Amino acid sequence: MPKYVYDFTEGNKDLKDLLGGKGANLAEMTNLGLPVPPGFTITSEACRGYLREGGLPDGLAEEVETHLEALEKGMGKRLGAAEDPLLVSVRSGAKYSMPGMMETVLNIGLNDESVQGLAAQAGDERFAWDSYRRLIQMFGKTVLGLEGELFEAAIDDVKRRKGVVSDLDLDAADFRGLVDTYKGIVREQTGGDFPSDPREQMRQAVQAVFDSWNAPRAIIYRRQERIPDDLGTAVNIVAMVFGNLGMESGTGVAFTRDPGSGQQGVYGDYLQNAQGEDVVAGIRNTVPLQRLGEIDPESYRRLLEIMKTLEDHYRDLCDIEFTIERGKLWMLQTRVGKRTAAAAFRIATQLVDQGLIDLDEAVGRVSGDQLAQLMFPRFDAGAGRPLIAKGMNASPGAAVGRAVFSTERAKELAAEGEDVILVRRETTPDDLAGMIAARGVLTSRGGKTSHAAVVARGMGKTCVCGAEELEVDAKGRRFTAPGGVTVEEGDVISIDGATGEVFLGEVPVVASPVVEYFEGTRTGKGTDRERDELVQAVDRLMRHADERRRMAVRANADTPEDAARARRFGAQGIGLCRTEHMFLGDRRKLVEDLILAESPEERRAALDALEPLQKSDFVGIFEAMDGLPVTIRLIDPPLHEFLPDLTALSVKLALAGDDATPRDRRLLGAVKRLHEQNPMLGLRGVRLGLVIPGLFTMQVRAIAEAVAERRAAGGDPRAEIMIPLVSAVQELEGVRDDAEKILAETGVEALIGTMIEVPRAALTAGQIAEAARFFSFGTNDLTQMTWGFSRDDVEAAFFSRYLDLGIFGVSPFETIDRSGVGRLMRLAVEEGRASRPDIKLGICGEHGGDPESVHFCHEIGLDYVSCSPFRVPVARLEAGRAALAGGESETR
Amino acid sequence: MPKYVYDFTEGNKDLKDLLGGKGANLAEMTNLGLPVPPGFTITSEACRGYLREGGLPDGLAEEVETHLEALEKGMGKRLGAAEDPLLVSVRSGAKYSMPGMMETVLNIGLNDESVQGLAAQAGDERFAWDSYRRLIQMFGKTVLGLEGELFEAAIDDVKRRKGVVSDLDLDAADFRGLVDTYKGIVREQTGGDFPSDPREQMRQAVQAVFDSWNAPRAIIYRRQERIPDDLGTAVNIVAMVFGNLGMESGTGVAFTRDPGSGQQGVYGDYLQNAQGEDVVAGIRNTVPLQRLGEIDPESYRRLLEIMKTLEDHYRDLCDIEFTIERGKLWMLQTRVGKRTAAAAFRIATQLVDQGLIDLDEAVGRVSGDQLAQLMFPRFDAGAGRPLIAKGMNASPGAAVGRAVFSTERAKELAAEGEDVILVRRETTPDDLAGMIAARGVLTSRGGKTSHAAVVARGMGKTCVCGAEELEVDAKGRRFTAPGGVTVEEGDVISIDGATGEVFLGEVPVVASPVVEYFEGTRTGKGTDRERDELVQAVDRLMRHADERRRMAVRANADTPEDAARARRFGAQGIGLCRTEHMFLGDRRKLVEDLILAESPEERRAALDALEPLQKSDFVGIFEAMDGLPVTIRLIDPPLHEFLPDLTALSVKLALAGDDATPRDRRLLGAVKRLHEQNPMLGLRGVRLGLVIPGLFTMQVRAIAEAVAERRAAGGDPRAEIMIPLVSAVQELEGVRDDAEKILAETGVEALIGTMIEVPRAALTAGQIAEAARFFSFGTNDLTQMTWGFSRDDVEAAFFSRYLDLGIFGVSPFETIDRSGVGRLMRLAVEEGRASRPDIKLGICGEHGGDPESVHFCHEIGLDYVSCSPFRVPVARLEAGRAALAGGESETR
């Protein structure tokens, strides 16, 4: 039989799987000799047994009893004894904290007898009856599942009758009366009595914690966060200590350094004569932690000492909950504390300087997501514009524009060159065009998986959602904010996607110092200490990550300008240079000619006109990436993308009637001929190359001549030619043979490889590798085809619903879906390498800049990731972290 | 060192891999004691070595020499000796016969000296010089690669100068002169002399056969037929015998029974004083083989004896090539002969009756393709309409209609209710609409992989292509046929897709007796012996296949009528009942209401109106399939498919201007909202069920109530509910939970399962099986997504090009692509079964009726295949054959 219960003296911080985060850290502190109230932890294994068997596992009750007796013995008190009773709290504590689960029941052990003992022992009758009614209230809500409202109403009733507004104005008799009322509520609602047996109270509370593991909100949360369903939760039984036993008592939270900036010092809040729940309720104002030095110098000194001990021990910023009971300091909880992105970088390097951690560990302490946050422009905090609301930080960035309330208006104003913010109660797929036209999106409803949030993140557009204080009146084209603020259509507002803040008027935007650093326009030696330290920290950790990473990082860039920027951001080449933009703009006419060509000669003439233009594009890119590899993808999209829209052109011709121009008529013919039901699955990529004679060879010749020209000019151009949308090796062979002929003719060398973006390419990678010198995973298309949905169509239509239902934890377009797409990738890597051991393997889908996906790419052994220039630093950092994590991925 | 050369006495018929088909059968006949000219075979292994090393493998030359010397010794002659020379033929013979490869060089061993010896020995100078010039001509063409035209021109020249038209009118001197001319041609074209050394002639000929393995046409043929590239070919060296040594000599072909009808008897042709190539050239008319009984009774008697021996030995119809040299009969080749579909069935059962084979083997002797051919209606052979041309039998069926020459005209006439045949030189994607409108397609250009052929087969439309005698004048709207026949637009023609025949006028169509048998309207006891025997044979073999097969066969059927027909054809249930047609017709309005619903109440009302209609559909189907499983797929296609076309509606509204109706305006709004870039990858299948509340549950309720109604009426309805387009188990779980609730409410039992039609579903089949009682592979969608092309878009646009390039041997929509789609299926079967051992596995894509795909399904262990009612007999037969083949597939 497994051991189901651990005394705090038996556990340690590394047993989170078994004891949960809270229990493991309580044990750790106990072993460090810190003043933790005695107690024990029931393991998550016991929970798993309970959930599996539908009842407490054999032997658990006995083991709990043994530990409880030991606790009673140690405390010299008995649980719920009539005189001087021992009281305990029951607290859930899973490995990962999880909203929706039962959290805590305090004051277990009180009943009509022991409440007297507590009163006597504390010398405070009011305190004792208040504690008792709190127990019934908490127990009723969380264990018995009653509406909290019922209890709130009863207490309000008492206050109203008494003519007071604060709980502080209620006396012992009032609380005693409330205890009776509460018992009545329990009886009425459940048909049974509130259990007076202390051990029964505890048993029910423990079981309620176990049951809450499967509360619907907890299940959905786990799905969304991809926390396995079978972990279970631990339960902590802790002797009660009271911060509400008078002015010499109190409760507080502390941080071992500033979680906002990373600054060293003492940060926290303290509230005299209170319990933790009072702090949360916000009835009274807390004081800064430093004031504790005046209120209780001895406890303060001891607290600082403990904070130092914990930080040295955990070698990281810790946050702490503590209670002082009549001058005696107790530690109720500690954990490694959350912090802002800037603080994370600064703290990591500070800890290195303090000798607590080495640079390897420091790199592990910061994340690509944090770095990305630091790269967004921010609003100038000192600008002093009025903050009118706060919603959820759904998609980062800082956006300023005129408020508009409909998609139509967003498009109109945007077309006039205005910046607009689309404001809606919530968005629907109908708002898609408006979201595209807007600089940012603000909604008053919905959370981080709402339609607005999901779509905005997909677009990389700033979004604040669920700003519930706002009343949006779309018909009236206005919204109102608290304090009588009304914003009419056309009024300028500013929204901060990183903080969820909404400001009236235009807030000046401040460039990111981290971006300035990458751009080379800022060093760590300026006049603003905080910024300088941040830049120094980023510099140091990036260099170290670069040193450690195994994977190269390239950029997706189509122009010399993007290529140059990517290089400044640390890109080691171009992993994806799309050639289709080279067919747009002024050249559209030539492409139309190509499509309208009715003879081989006409087609040839159109291609001949395009070739020198293509060549000059490539020359510029090779120049910007001199000495580094440039992977050029031959044209991929279906040709009709270069022609007018079928519906628009049909309407135009219908309205023009006999006056329609011959060219328009011919164009309509071509558009109809090339029209496809599903262009994503149509005539594109390598299929174009095989079906339209001369198209790919024109591109290859342009590349070869650009290489020759750069080489003649003393440059070091390194071209790689990439064939898109291959699904069978035979397709690739044909195109490769033609390309090799041209390369041989021009005396130019270039690797020829292929995208792996069609499931069949991955499934037959062993064969395809025989004809490909490199693979580049096109995970956008691969995700679309593996899941069978197109990003354009379904992301707006139902991703938010899928996230709500927990079908995805995160959109598979954001992070590689390991079980589906990832499985195909792993298979292609293994079989591709088996067939050609020196094959070069990379990724050029947008996942190449996503932290978790970068780890996955490292795990499966890719040689490089390629992403947008702006994400290059993120990919560098995460590639370093992945290498340091030793092949194991950090999924949270 | 391997043995590279086998004397005919050393081989046997089972060594086809090594000796090729021809060599193995020559050896077999030799060992049977039949009169085969002596000779030996160089193995395909030698060819592989040659191709690998770029030269003859070590030891081969010596081994050939040894065998040649033995041959010389046995014959008492020396190769190319000046007096009484031994001559040999060099013939290629791969495992599978293959167009594009070098076939034969006769008369090897002749030169300026040995020609005299041959003349003396044969007593026929003309014969000797004719043989010599034939050698140079064949050698020049096939070994040296010269244009045959050059030699033809020279012989024509002689005839013109001499004023004769037939080769028979040339004498010894003429041929002697031609030998000189031919030698001159060789010298001029190659810069070298025709080799006079007999052994050098033989060496070069052998090498030329080896080289021809990699002739471009052979490579493409192998790709198309999926013959491995590394088999290589064997080469046969055979002592020459001459059928052209006077009227006591001759050559012929024989069949051991009629390959057209399967009738027992003697069938064949004979030509006196001729060699095989003369028969092919068709200069003189052959006589029926029976006449040989008068010409040379002894040889005829011996031939019949041999035919009996061969048929008993091979236990099958054999075809035979033989030569008689001055009264002595020689067997030059035999093989199991090709036959028509009807003959195949009749012969197989005849052989059973003769005790030569058992029923198991007989089932293996017929194929689903043959059965399918027998199920098409045919033209009445006795109708006597003029045959005006013959093209390729590109897509079977018999079509009658008015000739049209453009897509526009095809659509117009079809819209008026006329049957039309689209006639084009060749079709392009622009002709697609015309092909859809037509009953059949006729082209004068292109082969079986031409656009017309591929698309017509995909549509199941009758097609004759490459009828090269026709001159198609599309502008003049007419075509001309040989013999001055002109067909104008509107004239009626008839085309037979099974034979490639084109008739003028309307040919009466005769129903298939095999279909009548399946329908139960014909037995094998009629008045037409041939038909009766065919029906008896089909009946017997189908019964046996049914007895032997492991897989069940179901049908895809959406209506009670289809279900009833499928049942008559032997279906054991419905594998796919689509529910979307139930949303069409009169019900379109209700579906529009559903889509236009602006409130939950409106939506509910629309669903409530649909439910009883759905229910009554199901009742009818359960009745037709009483006692058998019916798998009902919940609605799959995107909703906008039930709305008008975006472009058409936009044009309509633009033209209507202010007069547009409000309903049209609302419809346009809905069409725009639901418009998708890639509907195949859009909001459909399970996604609809999750996003539109009540849609799936309405369908499940209709099913449950239909089951209850049928049961109350004493029926035995067996419903299976199938969820389409699942890509993650979470999707399925949600829908399944809702469905199970409804089933529980109505007290009805039904299996709930899913389609596996998205690659990710296959990749995560282990998980999905936890929520699915059955899998049904939707291989149409699975093929689209695995290859990344939509059937609608790409089949017409480039499949013919892909087939020409050999990228496919056959469209992956026709036969399951084993390496890609098949790999996913195999994986899903293994992991699905591992996770739920009793899971039911089937297929309901169109591949379920394709013979090779049925074998694949058997191999990977599916429980059933489901296909269109008409293909059910094909699937039954092939499932039986697959079981008899013991899990190994017959790929050709």
XYZ file of N, CA, C and O in Angstrom, chain A residues 223 430 646-647 650-651 654-655 673 675-683 686-687 690-691 725 727-728 730-731 733 758-760 762-764 767 784-790 792-794 797-798 801-802 805-807 817 819-821 823-824 827 831, chain B residues 223 430 646-647 650-651 654-655 673 675-683 686-687 690-691 725 727-728 730-731 733 758-760 763-764 767 784-790 792-794 797-798 801-802 805-807 817 819-821 823-824 827 831:
476
model
N -7.846 21.334 -19.994
C -7.771 21.122 -21.434
C -7.050 22.277 -22.091
O -6.191 22.113 -22.943
N -18.569 38.064 -38.761
C -18.926 39.178 -39.631
C -18.004 40.384 -39.460
O -17.954 41.254 -40.317
N -13.479 37.225 -58.779
C -14.519 36.757 -59.704
C -15.833 37.510 -59.518
O -16.430 38.013 -60.482
N -16.297 37.607 -58.281
C -17.593 38.238 -58.045
C -17.550 39.717 -58.419
O -18.440 40.232 -59.110
N -17.440 40.044 -62.148
C -18.717 39.651 -62.752
C -19.729 40.785 -62.623
O -20.445 41.124 -63.568
N -19.803 41.370 -61.438
C -20.735 42.481 -61.204
C -20.362 43.656 -62.104
O -21.217 44.258 -62.761
N -21.413 42.856 -65.599
C -22.877 42.841 -65.714
C -23.401 44.263 -65.796
O -24.274 44.588 -66.614
N -22.857 45.116 -64.951
C -23.325 46.505 -64.935
C -22.877 47.250 -66.195
O -23.595 48.105 -66.712
N -11.846 30.496 -65.768
C -11.114 29.268 -66.079
C -10.273 28.840 -64.879
O -10.171 27.672 -64.546
N -10.750 29.795 -61.798
C -11.471 29.786 -60.530
C -11.428 28.393 -59.920
O -11.578 27.399 -60.606
N -11.227 28.345 -58.634
C -11.159 27.040 -57.981
C -12.088 27.005 -56.785
O -12.264 28.003 -56.092
N -12.652 25.834 -56.559
C -13.503 25.655 -55.385
C -12.699 25.822 -54.118
O -13.139 26.414 -53.159
N -11.510 25.257 -54.134
C -10.657 25.225 -52.946
C -9.225 25.549 -53.361
O -8.404 24.651 -53.530
N -8.953 26.833 -53.541
C -7.635 27.183 -54.087
C -6.464 26.661 -53.251
O -5.404 26.351 -53.785
N -6.693 26.537 -51.955
C -5.637 25.992 -51.101
C -5.225 24.603 -51.565
O -4.095 24.174 -51.371
N -6.192 23.893 -52.145
C -5.953 22.517 -52.590
C -5.928 22.447 -54.110
O -6.247 21.426 -54.702
N -5.581 23.566 -54.745
C -5.718 23.620 -56.184
C -4.386 23.608 -56.925
O -3.397 23.006 -56.490
N -4.402 24.314 -58.039
C -3.242 24.339 -58.931
C -2.248 25.367 -58.422
O -2.326 26.546 -58.747
N 4.383 23.246 -56.783
C 5.084 22.456 -57.789
C 4.167 22.103 -58.962
O 4.616 21.906 -60.084
N 2.855 22.067 -58.685
C 1.921 21.723 -59.768
C 1.954 22.777 -60.869
O 1.897 22.444 -62.050
N 4.933 22.202 -62.981
C 4.849 21.065 -63.901
C 3.861 21.315 -65.028
O 3.973 20.733 -66.101
N 2.881 22.174 -64.774
C 1.811 22.367 -65.749
C 2.064 23.567 -66.662
O 1.684 23.556 -67.826
N 4.982 22.590 -52.011
C 3.782 21.764 -52.175
C 4.023 20.399 -52.826
O 3.127 19.837 -53.449
N 4.083 16.564 -53.041
C 3.469 15.468 -52.296
C 3.962 14.105 -52.769
O 3.622 13.104 -52.156
N 4.760 14.086 -53.820
C 5.310 12.817 -54.310
C 6.700 13.099 -54.870
O 6.927 14.132 -55.498
N 8.169 12.037 -57.329
C 8.211 12.195 -58.781
C 8.033 13.654 -59.202
O 8.594 14.104 -60.185
N 7.208 14.385 -58.462
C 7.020 15.801 -58.770
C 8.346 16.543 -58.630
O 8.741 17.353 -59.473
N 11.402 15.338 -58.599
C 12.434 14.900 -59.544
C 12.371 15.688 -60.850
O 13.384 16.170 -61.349
N 2.740 19.078 -47.119
C 1.589 18.264 -47.459
C 1.759 16.964 -46.665
O 2.874 16.432 -46.622
N 0.697 16.461 -46.029
C 0.884 15.245 -45.222
C 1.595 14.126 -45.970
O 2.472 13.468 -45.437
N 1.263 13.960 -47.250
C 1.887 12.860 -47.972
C 3.396 13.036 -48.116
O 4.138 12.058 -48.199
N 5.328 14.201 -45.843
C 5.892 13.687 -44.600
C 5.831 12.162 -44.574
O 6.775 11.500 -44.156
N 4.723 11.615 -45.059
C 4.537 10.159 -45.027
C 5.479 9.435 -45.978
O 5.738 8.248 -45.808
N 5.963 10.132 -46.993
C 6.876 9.495 -47.947
C 8.230 10.212 -47.945
O 8.917 10.276 -48.955
N 11.409 8.579 -49.398
C 11.580 8.663 -50.852
C 11.951 10.066 -51.289
O 12.815 10.266 -52.136
N -2.942 23.008 -41.804
C -4.228 23.097 -42.491
C -4.657 21.746 -43.045
O -5.812 21.347 -42.924
N -3.721 21.049 -43.661
C -4.098 19.795 -44.312
C -4.215 18.647 -43.322
O -5.019 17.752 -43.511
N -3.400 18.671 -42.280
C -3.462 17.589 -41.310
C -4.756 17.663 -40.505
O -5.372 16.652 -40.193
N -5.168 18.889 -40.195
C -6.423 19.059 -39.453
C -7.618 19.184 -40.402
O -8.768 19.123 -39.961
N -7.331 19.449 -41.674
C -8.443 19.615 -42.598
C -9.206 20.898 -42.392
O -10.405 20.944 -42.611
N -8.523 21.956 -41.937
C -9.218 23.245 -41.950
C -8.307 24.350 -42.426
O -7.111 24.330 -42.195
N -8.892 25.298 -43.126
C -8.089 26.395 -43.639
C -8.144 27.525 -42.634
O -9.184 27.837 -42.066
N -7.928 30.690 -42.932
C -8.809 31.803 -43.289
C -10.239 31.539 -42.859
O -10.937 32.415 -42.377
N -10.660 30.301 -43.117
C -12.075 30.026 -42.951
C -12.457 29.722 -41.525
O -13.477 30.169 -41.039
N -11.657 28.930 -40.861
C -12.152 28.413 -39.604
C -11.676 29.192 -38.395
O -12.332 29.182 -37.365
N -14.256 31.551 -37.758
C -15.583 30.959 -37.617
C -15.764 30.179 -36.328
O -16.828 30.195 -35.742
N -14.737 29.448 -35.892
C -15.045 28.640 -34.716
C -13.899 28.362 -33.755
O -14.064 27.603 -32.815
N -14.808 29.099 -30.192
C -15.677 28.077 -29.630
C -14.856 26.831 -29.257
O -15.069 26.231 -28.204
N -13.925 26.476 -30.110
C -13.107 25.290 -29.836
C -12.233 25.491 -28.606
O -12.003 24.557 -27.845
N -14.450 25.156 -25.627
C -14.808 23.760 -25.371
C -13.589 22.942 -24.948
O -13.714 21.776 -24.612
N -12.420 23.567 -25.019
C -11.220 22.836 -24.622
C -10.749 21.846 -25.667
O -9.962 20.953 -25.384
N -11.248 21.976 -26.893
C -10.785 21.063 -27.949
C -9.337 21.390 -28.299
O -8.533 20.503 -28.559
N 0.957 21.331 -33.102
C 0.151 20.248 -32.518
C 1.007 18.994 -32.541
O 1.236 18.396 -33.582
N 0.678 15.890 -31.380
C 0.159 14.541 -31.680
C -0.146 14.345 -33.151
O -0.059 13.235 -33.651
N -0.537 15.405 -33.842
C -0.894 15.242 -35.250
C 0.227 15.717 -36.146
O 1.015 14.928 -36.687
N 0.327 17.036 -36.283
C 1.346 17.630 -37.150
C 2.746 17.234 -36.674
O 3.614 16.876 -37.477
N 3.671 14.616 -35.096
C 3.975 13.214 -35.397
C 4.453 13.066 -36.843
O 5.404 12.339 -37.130
N 3.794 13.786 -37.744
C 4.226 13.755 -39.145
C 5.643 14.313 -39.278
O 6.468 13.801 -40.035
N 8.265 11.859 -37.983
C 8.396 10.771 -38.941
C 9.223 11.206 -40.159
O 10.111 10.491 -40.631
N 12.759 9.511 -41.209
C 12.878 8.771 -42.455
C 13.668 9.559 -43.499
O 14.357 8.970 -44.330
N 6.210 3.372 -64.713
C 5.640 4.242 -63.688
C 4.122 4.127 -63.677
O 3.492 4.022 -62.640
N -11.251 23.808 -69.848
C -12.379 24.650 -70.246
C -13.593 23.835 -70.682
O -14.711 24.357 -70.724
N -22.692 32.750 -54.711
C -22.354 34.142 -54.391
C -22.306 35.029 -55.624
O -22.912 36.108 -55.667
N -21.576 34.590 -56.656
C -21.411 35.439 -57.824
C -22.746 35.656 -58.532
O -23.108 36.784 -58.876
N -24.866 37.971 -56.487
C -24.340 39.340 -56.515
C -24.728 40.032 -57.813
O -25.150 41.195 -57.817
N -24.574 39.297 -58.918
C -24.928 39.884 -60.216
C -26.422 40.178 -60.248
O -26.851 41.259 -60.655
N -27.075 43.232 -58.198
C -26.524 44.435 -58.832
C -27.440 44.891 -59.965
O -27.732 46.090 -60.118
N -27.927 43.928 -60.742
C -28.786 44.284 -61.875
C -30.165 44.737 -61.384
O -30.785 45.630 -61.971
N -21.624 35.942 -45.483
C -21.120 35.592 -44.158
C -20.571 34.166 -44.171
O -19.557 33.872 -43.559
N -19.586 32.561 -46.835
C -18.660 32.308 -47.940
C -17.305 31.875 -47.383
O -16.814 32.447 -46.422
N -16.739 30.898 -48.018
C -15.447 30.419 -47.541
C -14.452 30.367 -48.681
O -14.808 30.058 -49.820
N -13.207 30.644 -48.355
C -12.141 30.546 -49.338
C -11.985 29.101 -49.792
O -11.789 28.829 -50.954
N -12.047 28.210 -48.843
C -11.797 26.797 -49.105
C -12.833 25.964 -48.360
O -12.560 25.433 -47.287
N -14.030 25.881 -48.929
C -15.113 25.218 -48.203
C -14.780 23.787 -47.791
O -15.234 23.318 -46.760
N -13.952 23.125 -48.587
C -13.545 21.763 -48.230
C -12.878 21.739 -46.858
O -12.918 20.751 -46.154
N -12.209 22.850 -46.545
C -11.474 22.957 -45.286
C -12.181 23.911 -44.332
O -11.547 24.533 -43.487
N -13.482 24.055 -44.500
C -14.170 25.086 -43.742
C -15.064 24.532 -42.654
O -14.795 23.495 -42.041
N -16.165 25.257 -42.456
C -17.087 24.939 -41.375
C -18.035 23.850 -41.843
O -19.081 24.129 -42.436
N -18.333 17.702 -38.204
C -18.505 17.807 -36.757
C -18.436 19.263 -36.289
O -19.021 19.635 -35.282
N -17.742 20.077 -37.069
C -17.628 21.496 -36.671
C -18.998 22.163 -36.657
O -19.285 22.972 -35.772
N -20.797 21.254 -33.590
C -20.344 21.907 -32.366
C -20.690 23.394 -32.349
O -20.818 23.992 -31.293
N -20.826 23.991 -33.523
C -21.004 25.441 -33.591
C -22.478 25.825 -33.689
O -22.885 26.857 -33.187
N -15.767 14.184 -40.297
C -14.717 15.202 -40.261
C -14.080 15.434 -38.895
O -13.596 16.523 -38.590
N -11.269 15.509 -36.284
C -9.802 15.496 -36.315
C -9.194 15.407 -34.925
O -7.982 15.285 -34.798
N -10.020 15.492 -33.903
C -9.511 15.368 -32.537
C -10.570 14.674 -31.703
O -11.769 14.908 -31.883
N -11.572 15.124 -28.846
C -12.425 16.022 -28.065
C -13.675 16.432 -28.848
O -14.731 16.646 -28.261
N -13.519 16.596 -30.165
C -14.687 16.943 -30.974
C -15.730 15.838 -30.880
O -16.921 16.081 -30.701
N -16.041 13.467 -28.619
C -16.599 13.282 -27.277
C -17.809 14.174 -27.038
O -18.847 13.728 -26.542
N -9.744 12.753 -42.063
C -8.807 13.854 -41.899
C -7.496 13.213 -41.447
O -7.529 12.328 -40.594
N -6.354 13.624 -42.030
C -5.110 12.951 -41.641
C -4.911 12.877 -40.122
O -4.504 11.864 -39.586
N -5.269 13.958 -39.431
C -5.027 13.946 -37.998
C -5.844 12.865 -37.286
O -5.434 12.346 -36.245
N -3.809 9.895 -37.530
C -2.595 10.016 -36.709
C -2.900 9.885 -35.217
O -2.016 9.578 -34.432
N -4.128 10.187 -34.815
C -4.488 10.093 -33.394
C -5.591 9.053 -33.203
O -6.409 9.171 -32.300
N -6.367 7.535 -29.738
C -7.201 8.345 -28.840
C -8.656 8.332 -29.299
O -9.582 8.215 -28.487
N -7.809 13.729 -50.501
C -7.682 15.161 -50.786
C -6.735 15.839 -49.812
O -5.898 16.647 -50.191
N -6.895 15.513 -48.534
C -6.097 16.213 -47.537
C -4.689 15.671 -47.438
O -3.758 16.402 -47.154
N -4.533 14.379 -47.671
C -3.190 13.796 -47.581
C -2.323 14.275 -48.740
O -1.138 14.542 -48.577
N -2.932 14.405 -49.911
C -2.195 14.894 -51.076
C -2.259 16.414 -51.185
O -1.525 17.016 -51.979
N -3.183 17.016 -50.463
C -3.318 18.465 -50.561
C -3.897 18.919 -51.883
O -3.531 19.978 -52.384
N -4.770 18.120 -52.487
C -5.478 18.649 -53.652
C -6.945 18.260 -53.632
O -7.303 17.197 -53.160
N -7.761 19.170 -54.113
C -9.185 18.894 -54.115
C -9.542 18.283 -55.460
O -9.085 18.731 -56.509
N -12.225 18.314 -57.210
C -12.881 19.232 -58.140
C -11.873 20.056 -58.918
O -12.007 20.291 -60.108
N -10.870 20.539 -58.192
C -9.991 21.521 -58.807
C -8.907 20.901 -59.653
O -8.590 21.383 -60.725
N -8.308 19.844 -59.136
C -7.082 19.421 -59.791
C -7.274 18.285 -60.782
O -6.495 18.149 -61.708
N -7.691 19.856 -63.948
C -6.619 20.783 -64.300
C -5.314 20.091 -64.642
O -4.588 20.543 -65.514
N -4.968 19.038 -63.927
C -3.640 18.505 -64.250
C -3.443 17.008 -64.080
O -2.333 16.534 -64.212
N -1.859 15.404 -67.095
C -0.437 15.721 -67.190
C 0.363 14.854 -66.206
O 1.445 14.359 -66.532
N -0.165 14.669 -65.025
C 0.531 13.871 -64.018
C 0.625 12.406 -64.434
O 1.617 11.742 -64.167
N 3.278 12.205 -67.068
C 4.614 12.317 -66.500
C 4.952 11.106 -65.633
O 6.062 10.986 -65.133
N 3.958 10.237 -65.435
C 4.205 9.063 -64.604
C 4.252 9.368 -63.123
O 4.749 8.575 -62.329
N 3.743 10.544 -62.719
C 3.731 10.877 -61.289
C 2.709 9.995 -60.577
O 2.936 9.547 -59.467
N -3.861 5.186 -52.667
C -2.424 5.415 -52.716
C -1.815 4.765 -51.475
O -1.948 5.258 -50.368
N 1.288 4.271 -50.338
C 2.389 4.851 -49.547
C 1.938 6.028 -48.701
O 2.506 6.285 -47.653
N 0.942 6.778 -49.174
C 0.525 7.948 -48.410
C -0.745 7.661 -47.632
O -0.720 7.396 -46.425
N -1.860 7.677 -48.343
C -3.160 7.456 -47.714
C -3.204 6.079 -47.049
O -3.668 5.922 -45.918
N -0.786 4.340 -45.857
C 0.017 4.293 -44.637
C -0.780 4.840 -43.450
O -0.740 4.292 -42.352
N -1.507 5.933 -43.694
C -2.348 6.499 -42.632
C -3.426 5.503 -42.216
O -3.725 5.350 -41.029
N -1.994 2.653 -40.132
C -1.670 3.159 -38.806
C -2.947 3.296 -37.962
O -2.991 2.921 -36.792
N -3.617 1.263 -34.506
C -3.704 1.963 -33.227
C -5.140 2.027 -32.730
O -5.382 2.039 -31.527
